[in-house]
GROMACS .gro file of C-alpha atoms in nm:
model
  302
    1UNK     CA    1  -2.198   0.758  -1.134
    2UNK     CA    2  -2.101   0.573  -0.802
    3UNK     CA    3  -1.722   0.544  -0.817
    4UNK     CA    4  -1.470   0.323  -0.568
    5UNK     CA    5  -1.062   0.458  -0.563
    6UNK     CA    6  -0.854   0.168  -0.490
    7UNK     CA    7  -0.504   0.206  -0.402
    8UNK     CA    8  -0.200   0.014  -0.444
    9UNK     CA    9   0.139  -0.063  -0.171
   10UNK     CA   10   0.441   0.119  -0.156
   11UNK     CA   11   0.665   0.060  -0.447
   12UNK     CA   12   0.972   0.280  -0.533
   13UNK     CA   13   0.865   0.602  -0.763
   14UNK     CA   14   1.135   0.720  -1.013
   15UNK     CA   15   1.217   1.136  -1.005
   16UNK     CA   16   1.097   1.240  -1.339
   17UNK     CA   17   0.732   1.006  -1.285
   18UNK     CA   18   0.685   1.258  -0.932
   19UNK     CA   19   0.814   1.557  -1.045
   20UNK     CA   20   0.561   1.501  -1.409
   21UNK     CA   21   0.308   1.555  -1.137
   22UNK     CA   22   0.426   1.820  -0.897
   23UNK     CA   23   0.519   2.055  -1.233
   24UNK     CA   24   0.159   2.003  -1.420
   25UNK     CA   25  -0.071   2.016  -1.117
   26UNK     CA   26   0.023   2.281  -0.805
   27UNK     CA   27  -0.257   2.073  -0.643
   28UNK     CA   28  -0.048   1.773  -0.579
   29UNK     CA   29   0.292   2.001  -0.499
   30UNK     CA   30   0.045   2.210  -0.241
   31UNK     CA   31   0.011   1.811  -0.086
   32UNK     CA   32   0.394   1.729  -0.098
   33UNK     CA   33   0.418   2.094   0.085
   34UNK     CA   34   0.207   2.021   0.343
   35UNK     CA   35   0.375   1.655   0.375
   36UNK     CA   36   0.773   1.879   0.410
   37UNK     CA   37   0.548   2.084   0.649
   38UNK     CA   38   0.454   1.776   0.891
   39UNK     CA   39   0.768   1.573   0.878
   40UNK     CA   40   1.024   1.849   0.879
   41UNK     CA   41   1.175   1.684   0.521
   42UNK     CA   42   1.252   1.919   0.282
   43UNK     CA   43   1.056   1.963  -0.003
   44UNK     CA   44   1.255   1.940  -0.294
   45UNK     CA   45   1.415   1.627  -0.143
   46UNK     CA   46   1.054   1.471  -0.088
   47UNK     CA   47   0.952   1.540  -0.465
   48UNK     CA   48   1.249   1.452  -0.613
   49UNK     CA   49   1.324   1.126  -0.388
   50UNK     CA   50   1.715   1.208  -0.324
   51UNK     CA   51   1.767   1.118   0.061
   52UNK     CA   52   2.042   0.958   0.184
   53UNK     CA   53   1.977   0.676   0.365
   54UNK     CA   54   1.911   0.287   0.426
   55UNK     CA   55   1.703   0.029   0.589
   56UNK     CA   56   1.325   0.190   0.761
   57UNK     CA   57   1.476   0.570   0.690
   58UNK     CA   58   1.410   0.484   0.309
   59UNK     CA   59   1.115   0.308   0.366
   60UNK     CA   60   0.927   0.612   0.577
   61UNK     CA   61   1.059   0.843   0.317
   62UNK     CA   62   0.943   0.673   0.028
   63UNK     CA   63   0.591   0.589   0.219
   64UNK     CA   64   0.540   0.965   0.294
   65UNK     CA   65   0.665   1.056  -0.095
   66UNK     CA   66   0.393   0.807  -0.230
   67UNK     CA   67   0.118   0.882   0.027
   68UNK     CA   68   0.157   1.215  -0.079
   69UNK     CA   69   0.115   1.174  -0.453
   70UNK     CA   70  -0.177   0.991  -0.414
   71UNK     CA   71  -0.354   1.252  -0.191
   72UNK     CA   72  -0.228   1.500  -0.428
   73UNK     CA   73  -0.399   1.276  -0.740
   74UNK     CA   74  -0.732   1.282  -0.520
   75UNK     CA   75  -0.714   1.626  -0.479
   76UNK     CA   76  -0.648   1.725  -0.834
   77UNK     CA   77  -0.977   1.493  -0.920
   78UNK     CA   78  -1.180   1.661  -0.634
   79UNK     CA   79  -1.153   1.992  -0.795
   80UNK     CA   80  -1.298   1.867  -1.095
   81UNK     CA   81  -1.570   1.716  -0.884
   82UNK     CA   82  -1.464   1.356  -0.924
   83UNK     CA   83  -1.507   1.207  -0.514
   84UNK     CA   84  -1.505   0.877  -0.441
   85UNK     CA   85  -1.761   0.696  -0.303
   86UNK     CA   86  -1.567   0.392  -0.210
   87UNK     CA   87  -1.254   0.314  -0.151
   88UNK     CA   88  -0.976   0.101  -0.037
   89UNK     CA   89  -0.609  -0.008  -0.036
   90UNK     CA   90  -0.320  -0.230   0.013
   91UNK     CA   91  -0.044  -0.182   0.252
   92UNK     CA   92   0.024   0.164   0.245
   93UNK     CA   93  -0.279   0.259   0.034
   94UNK     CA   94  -0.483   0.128   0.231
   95UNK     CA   95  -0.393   0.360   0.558
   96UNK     CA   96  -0.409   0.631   0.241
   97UNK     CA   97  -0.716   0.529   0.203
   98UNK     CA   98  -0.843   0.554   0.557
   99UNK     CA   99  -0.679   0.943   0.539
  100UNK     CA  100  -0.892   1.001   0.202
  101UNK     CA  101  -1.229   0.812   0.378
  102UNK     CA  102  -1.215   1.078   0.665
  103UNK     CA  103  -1.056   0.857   0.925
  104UNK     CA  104  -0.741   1.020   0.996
  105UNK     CA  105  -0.619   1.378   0.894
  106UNK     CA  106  -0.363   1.420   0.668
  107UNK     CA  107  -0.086   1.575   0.917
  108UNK     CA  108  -0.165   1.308   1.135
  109UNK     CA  109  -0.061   1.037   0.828
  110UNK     CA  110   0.186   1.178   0.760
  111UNK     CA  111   0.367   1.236   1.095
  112UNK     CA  112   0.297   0.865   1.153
  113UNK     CA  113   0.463   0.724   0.842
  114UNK     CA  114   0.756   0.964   0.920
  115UNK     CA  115   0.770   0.832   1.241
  116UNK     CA  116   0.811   0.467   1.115
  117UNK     CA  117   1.179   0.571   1.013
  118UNK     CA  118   1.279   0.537   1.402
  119UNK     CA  119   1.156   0.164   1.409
  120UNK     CA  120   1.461  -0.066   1.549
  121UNK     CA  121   1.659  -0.279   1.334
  122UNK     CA  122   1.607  -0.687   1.407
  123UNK     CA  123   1.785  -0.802   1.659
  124UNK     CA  124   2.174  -0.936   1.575
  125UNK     CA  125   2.051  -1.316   1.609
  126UNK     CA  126   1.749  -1.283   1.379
  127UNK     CA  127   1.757  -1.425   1.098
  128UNK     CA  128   1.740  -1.229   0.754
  129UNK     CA  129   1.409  -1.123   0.659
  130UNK     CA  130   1.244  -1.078   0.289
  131UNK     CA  131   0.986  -1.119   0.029
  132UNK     CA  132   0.896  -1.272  -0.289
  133UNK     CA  133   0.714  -1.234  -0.594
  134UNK     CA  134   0.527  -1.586  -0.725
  135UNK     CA  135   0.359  -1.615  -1.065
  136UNK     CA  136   0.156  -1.988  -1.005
  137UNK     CA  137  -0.109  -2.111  -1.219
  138UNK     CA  138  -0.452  -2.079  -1.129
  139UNK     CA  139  -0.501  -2.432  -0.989
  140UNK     CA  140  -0.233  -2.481  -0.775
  141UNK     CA  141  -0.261  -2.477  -0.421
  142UNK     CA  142  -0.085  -2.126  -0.212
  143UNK     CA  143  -0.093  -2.388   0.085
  144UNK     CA  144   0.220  -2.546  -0.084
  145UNK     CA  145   0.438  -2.262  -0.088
  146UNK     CA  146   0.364  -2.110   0.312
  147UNK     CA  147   0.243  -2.249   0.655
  148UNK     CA  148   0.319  -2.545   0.745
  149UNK     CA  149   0.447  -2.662   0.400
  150UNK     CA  150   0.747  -2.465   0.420
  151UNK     CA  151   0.822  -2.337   0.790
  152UNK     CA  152   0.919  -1.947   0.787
  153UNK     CA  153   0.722  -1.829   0.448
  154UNK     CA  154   0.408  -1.628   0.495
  155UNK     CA  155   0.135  -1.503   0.254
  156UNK     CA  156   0.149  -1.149   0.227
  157UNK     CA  157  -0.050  -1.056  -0.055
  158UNK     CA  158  -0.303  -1.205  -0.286
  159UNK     CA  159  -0.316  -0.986  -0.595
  160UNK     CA  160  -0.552  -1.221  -0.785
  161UNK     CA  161  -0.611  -1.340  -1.111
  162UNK     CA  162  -0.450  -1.217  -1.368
  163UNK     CA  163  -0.611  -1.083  -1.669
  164UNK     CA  164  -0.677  -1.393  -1.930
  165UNK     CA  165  -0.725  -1.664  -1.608
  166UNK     CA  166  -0.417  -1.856  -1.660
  167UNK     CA  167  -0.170  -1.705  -1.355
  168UNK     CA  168  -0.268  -1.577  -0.973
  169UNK     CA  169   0.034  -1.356  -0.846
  170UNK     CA  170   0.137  -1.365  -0.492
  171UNK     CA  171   0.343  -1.201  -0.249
  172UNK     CA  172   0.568  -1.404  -0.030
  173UNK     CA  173   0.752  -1.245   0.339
  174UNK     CA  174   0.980  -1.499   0.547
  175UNK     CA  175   1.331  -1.554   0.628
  176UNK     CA  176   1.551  -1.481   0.309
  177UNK     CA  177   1.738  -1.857   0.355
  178UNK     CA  178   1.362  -2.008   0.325
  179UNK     CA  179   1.255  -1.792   0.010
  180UNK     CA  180   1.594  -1.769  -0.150
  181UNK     CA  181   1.562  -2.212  -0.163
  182UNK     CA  182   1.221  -2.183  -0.279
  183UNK     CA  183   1.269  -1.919  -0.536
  184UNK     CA  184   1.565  -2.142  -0.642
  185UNK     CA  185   1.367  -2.494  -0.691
  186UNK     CA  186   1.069  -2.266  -0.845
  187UNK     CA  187   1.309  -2.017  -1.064
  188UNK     CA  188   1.040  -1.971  -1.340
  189UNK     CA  189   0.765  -1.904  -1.056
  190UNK     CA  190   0.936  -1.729  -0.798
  191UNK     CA  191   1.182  -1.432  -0.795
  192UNK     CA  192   1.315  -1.288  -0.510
  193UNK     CA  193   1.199  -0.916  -0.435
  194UNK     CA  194   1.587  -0.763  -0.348
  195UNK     CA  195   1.420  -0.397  -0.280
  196UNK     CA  196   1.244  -0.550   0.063
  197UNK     CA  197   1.470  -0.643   0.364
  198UNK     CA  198   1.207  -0.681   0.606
  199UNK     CA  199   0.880  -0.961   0.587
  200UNK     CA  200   0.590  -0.742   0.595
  201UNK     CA  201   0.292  -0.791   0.644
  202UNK     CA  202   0.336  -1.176   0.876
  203UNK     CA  203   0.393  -1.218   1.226
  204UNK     CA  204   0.781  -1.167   1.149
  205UNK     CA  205   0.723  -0.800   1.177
  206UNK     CA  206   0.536  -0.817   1.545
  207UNK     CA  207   0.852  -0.610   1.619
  208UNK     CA  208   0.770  -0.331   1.400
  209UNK     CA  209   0.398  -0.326   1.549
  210UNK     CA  210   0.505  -0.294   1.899
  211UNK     CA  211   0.727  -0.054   1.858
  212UNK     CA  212   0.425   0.162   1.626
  213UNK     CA  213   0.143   0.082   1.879
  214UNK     CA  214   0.253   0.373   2.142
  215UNK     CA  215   0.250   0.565   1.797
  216UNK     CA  216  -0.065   0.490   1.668
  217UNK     CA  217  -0.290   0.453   2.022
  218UNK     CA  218  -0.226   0.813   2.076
  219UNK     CA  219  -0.340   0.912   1.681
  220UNK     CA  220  -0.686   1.074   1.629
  221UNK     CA  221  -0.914   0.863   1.439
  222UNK     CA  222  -1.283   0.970   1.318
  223UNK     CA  223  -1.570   0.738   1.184
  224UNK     CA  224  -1.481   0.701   0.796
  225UNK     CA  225  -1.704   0.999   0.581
  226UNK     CA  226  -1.714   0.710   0.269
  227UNK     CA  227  -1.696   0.385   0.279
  228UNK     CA  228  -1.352   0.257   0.385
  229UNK     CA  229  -1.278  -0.096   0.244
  230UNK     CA  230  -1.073  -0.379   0.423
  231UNK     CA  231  -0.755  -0.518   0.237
  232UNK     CA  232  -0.783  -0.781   0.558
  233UNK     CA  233  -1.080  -0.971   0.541
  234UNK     CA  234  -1.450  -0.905   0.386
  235UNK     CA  235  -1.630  -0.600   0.498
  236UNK     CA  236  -1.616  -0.233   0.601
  237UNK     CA  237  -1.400  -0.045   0.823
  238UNK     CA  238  -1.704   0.198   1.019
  239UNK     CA  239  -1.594   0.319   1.294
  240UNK     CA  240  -1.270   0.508   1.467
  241UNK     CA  241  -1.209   0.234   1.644
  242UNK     CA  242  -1.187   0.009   1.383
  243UNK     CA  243  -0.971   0.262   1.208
  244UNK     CA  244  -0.737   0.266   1.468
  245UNK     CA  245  -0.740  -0.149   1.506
  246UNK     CA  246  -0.657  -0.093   1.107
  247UNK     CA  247  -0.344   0.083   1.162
  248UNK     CA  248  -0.247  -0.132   1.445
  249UNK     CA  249  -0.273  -0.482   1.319
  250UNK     CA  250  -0.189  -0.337   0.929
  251UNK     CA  251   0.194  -0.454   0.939
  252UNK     CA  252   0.125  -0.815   1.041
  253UNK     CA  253  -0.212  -0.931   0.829
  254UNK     CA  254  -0.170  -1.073   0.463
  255UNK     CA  255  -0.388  -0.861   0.244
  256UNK     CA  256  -0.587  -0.917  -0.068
  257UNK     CA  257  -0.692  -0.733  -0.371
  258UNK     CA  258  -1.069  -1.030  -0.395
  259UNK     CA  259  -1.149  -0.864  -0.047
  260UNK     CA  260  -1.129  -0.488  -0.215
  261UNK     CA  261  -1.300  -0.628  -0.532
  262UNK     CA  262  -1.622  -0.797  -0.399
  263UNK     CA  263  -1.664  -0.520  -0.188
  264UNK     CA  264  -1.675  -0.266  -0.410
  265UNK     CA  265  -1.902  -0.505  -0.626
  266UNK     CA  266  -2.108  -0.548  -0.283
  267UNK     CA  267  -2.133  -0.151  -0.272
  268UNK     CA  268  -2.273  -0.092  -0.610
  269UNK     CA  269  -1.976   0.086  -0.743
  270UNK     CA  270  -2.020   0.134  -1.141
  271UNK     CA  271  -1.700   0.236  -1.220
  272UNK     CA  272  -1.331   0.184  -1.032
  273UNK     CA  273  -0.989   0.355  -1.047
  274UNK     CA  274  -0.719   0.234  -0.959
  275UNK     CA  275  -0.490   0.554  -0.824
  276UNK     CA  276  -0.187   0.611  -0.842
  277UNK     CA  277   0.093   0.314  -0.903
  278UNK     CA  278   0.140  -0.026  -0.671
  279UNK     CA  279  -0.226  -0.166  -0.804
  280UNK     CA  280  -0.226  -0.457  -1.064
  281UNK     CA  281  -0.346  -0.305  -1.429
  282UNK     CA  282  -0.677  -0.453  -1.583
  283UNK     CA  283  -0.769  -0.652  -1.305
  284UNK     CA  284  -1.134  -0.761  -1.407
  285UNK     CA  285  -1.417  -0.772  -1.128
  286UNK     CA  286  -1.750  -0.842  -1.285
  287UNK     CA  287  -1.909  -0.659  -1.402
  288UNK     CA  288  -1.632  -0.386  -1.319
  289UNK     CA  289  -1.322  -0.337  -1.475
  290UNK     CA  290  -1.057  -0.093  -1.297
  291UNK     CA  291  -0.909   0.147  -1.527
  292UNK     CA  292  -0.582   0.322  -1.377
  293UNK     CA  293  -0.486   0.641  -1.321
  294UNK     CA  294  -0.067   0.607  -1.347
  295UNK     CA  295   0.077   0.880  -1.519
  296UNK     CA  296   0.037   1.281  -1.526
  297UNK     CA  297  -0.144   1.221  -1.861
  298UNK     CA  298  -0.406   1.014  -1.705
  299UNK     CA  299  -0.478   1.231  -1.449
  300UNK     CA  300  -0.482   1.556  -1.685
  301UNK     CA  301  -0.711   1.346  -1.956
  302UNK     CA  302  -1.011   1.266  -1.649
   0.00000   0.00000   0.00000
């Protein structure tokens, strides 16, 4: 059976739902190992998420916590001969997924998303940064809610349609004065997302993508092994190169869970998993329809 892995963004993992993992599978504690290896962060700390800390030192901890559950997921699937054959992500599974495609080693993942914790704080002047969660019906327009519509809001992420056709969630990054009005004239639509201090993934963040590019330039990249799935735009990522551009340009571009889906579809995929947490459940892609792996439970009953 051809299968596609499609992974989710970072989103804040509890103790108990990482440490389910790390006790019933040495597979995925051997990954969080190797992670405490790379980054110099203890171990125990890393699987049981107690750091001390605030602003992008929270953020690369939890981004190196989550990559490394999911690698440890893949791995405990690999040794019961379950590979992918596509795959792709959003956010931060989608540089997972360039790791698990064979474009960039694991240590060298995993030093980079440590590395993100020494990214500057906005300048003083800027304005406050966030993001927002919007629930609008299927029909109406996104145009009305970013751009030139409403100065300051971007689209971040498109996470579809939901199951039954009647809503299409969004993500929203901008200036927190812009969301907080819009969330406020739209209460039953839009809720503002209090965990996120920083607009990611729009041109807010250019900051954050000059100060990675030194970073990143001087990473290894390799030609994906599978095939690696854009979260950008239509199409394949093929080459190092493009790998690299991937990593690069990843913080600013809005991305979208239709570009994973017709893809896969486009690949032949006959059956797709959605890994690990930060991936919408029973999102339907004729004539495919991703079944999740979420909890120690699912990953012990494949």
């Amino acid at each position: 059976m051809t299968i596609a892995y499609l992974l989710g963004g970072q989103i804040p993992l509890e103790e108990k739902f990482v440490t389910d993992f790390c006790v019933r599978f040495p597979a995925v504690r051997e990954v969080f190992e190797q992670a405490a290896d790379r980054t110099g962060l203890d171990v125990s700390e890393l699987i049981a998420g107690t750091f001390d800390g605030e602003g992008e030192l929270v953020q690369s901890f939890g981004a190196v916590r989550q990559a490394a559950l999911i690698i440890g997921m893949h791995d405990v699937l690999a040794d019961r001969g379950i590979r992918p054959d596509a795959i792709g992500g959003l956010s931060l599974g989608g540089l997972v997924s360039a790791c698990l495609a064979g474009g960039v080693h694991r240590p060298g993942l995993f030093e980079m998303l440590h590395y993100q914790r020494l990214i500057p704080e906005v300048p003083a002047d800027t304005p406050p940064q966030g993001m927002a969660v919007a629930a609008l019906a299927t029909g109406d327009e996104i145009e009305k809610y970013i751009g030139p519509a409403r100065p300051g809001i971007y689209l971040a992420a498109d996470y579809d349609v939901v199951p039954g056709g009647d809503k299409r969630v969004l993500v929203l990054s901008g200036y927190r004065a812009e969301l907080t009005a819009l969330a406020a004239e739209q209460p039953r639509r839009i809720r503002m997302l209090e965990e996120y201090v920083g607009a990611f993934h729009s041109p807010l963040v250019q900051h954050v993508a000059d100060f990675m590019a030194e970073h990143v330039s001087a990473m290894t990249f390799y030609d994906p092994k599978i095939t690696l799935c854009s979260p950008h735009q239509s199409g394949v990522i093929r080459t190092a190169d493009e790998v690299r551009e991937f990593f690069l340009t990843n913080y600013l571009n809005p991305v979208g869970v239709r570009f994973l889906l017709d893809e896969v579809n486009r690949f032949g995929a006959e059956s797709a998993i959605g890994l690990g947490p930060g991936m919408p459940q029973r999102l339907v892609a004729e004539p495919l329809i991703l079944t999740s792996v979420l909890t120690a439970d699912d990953l012990a009953n494949y």
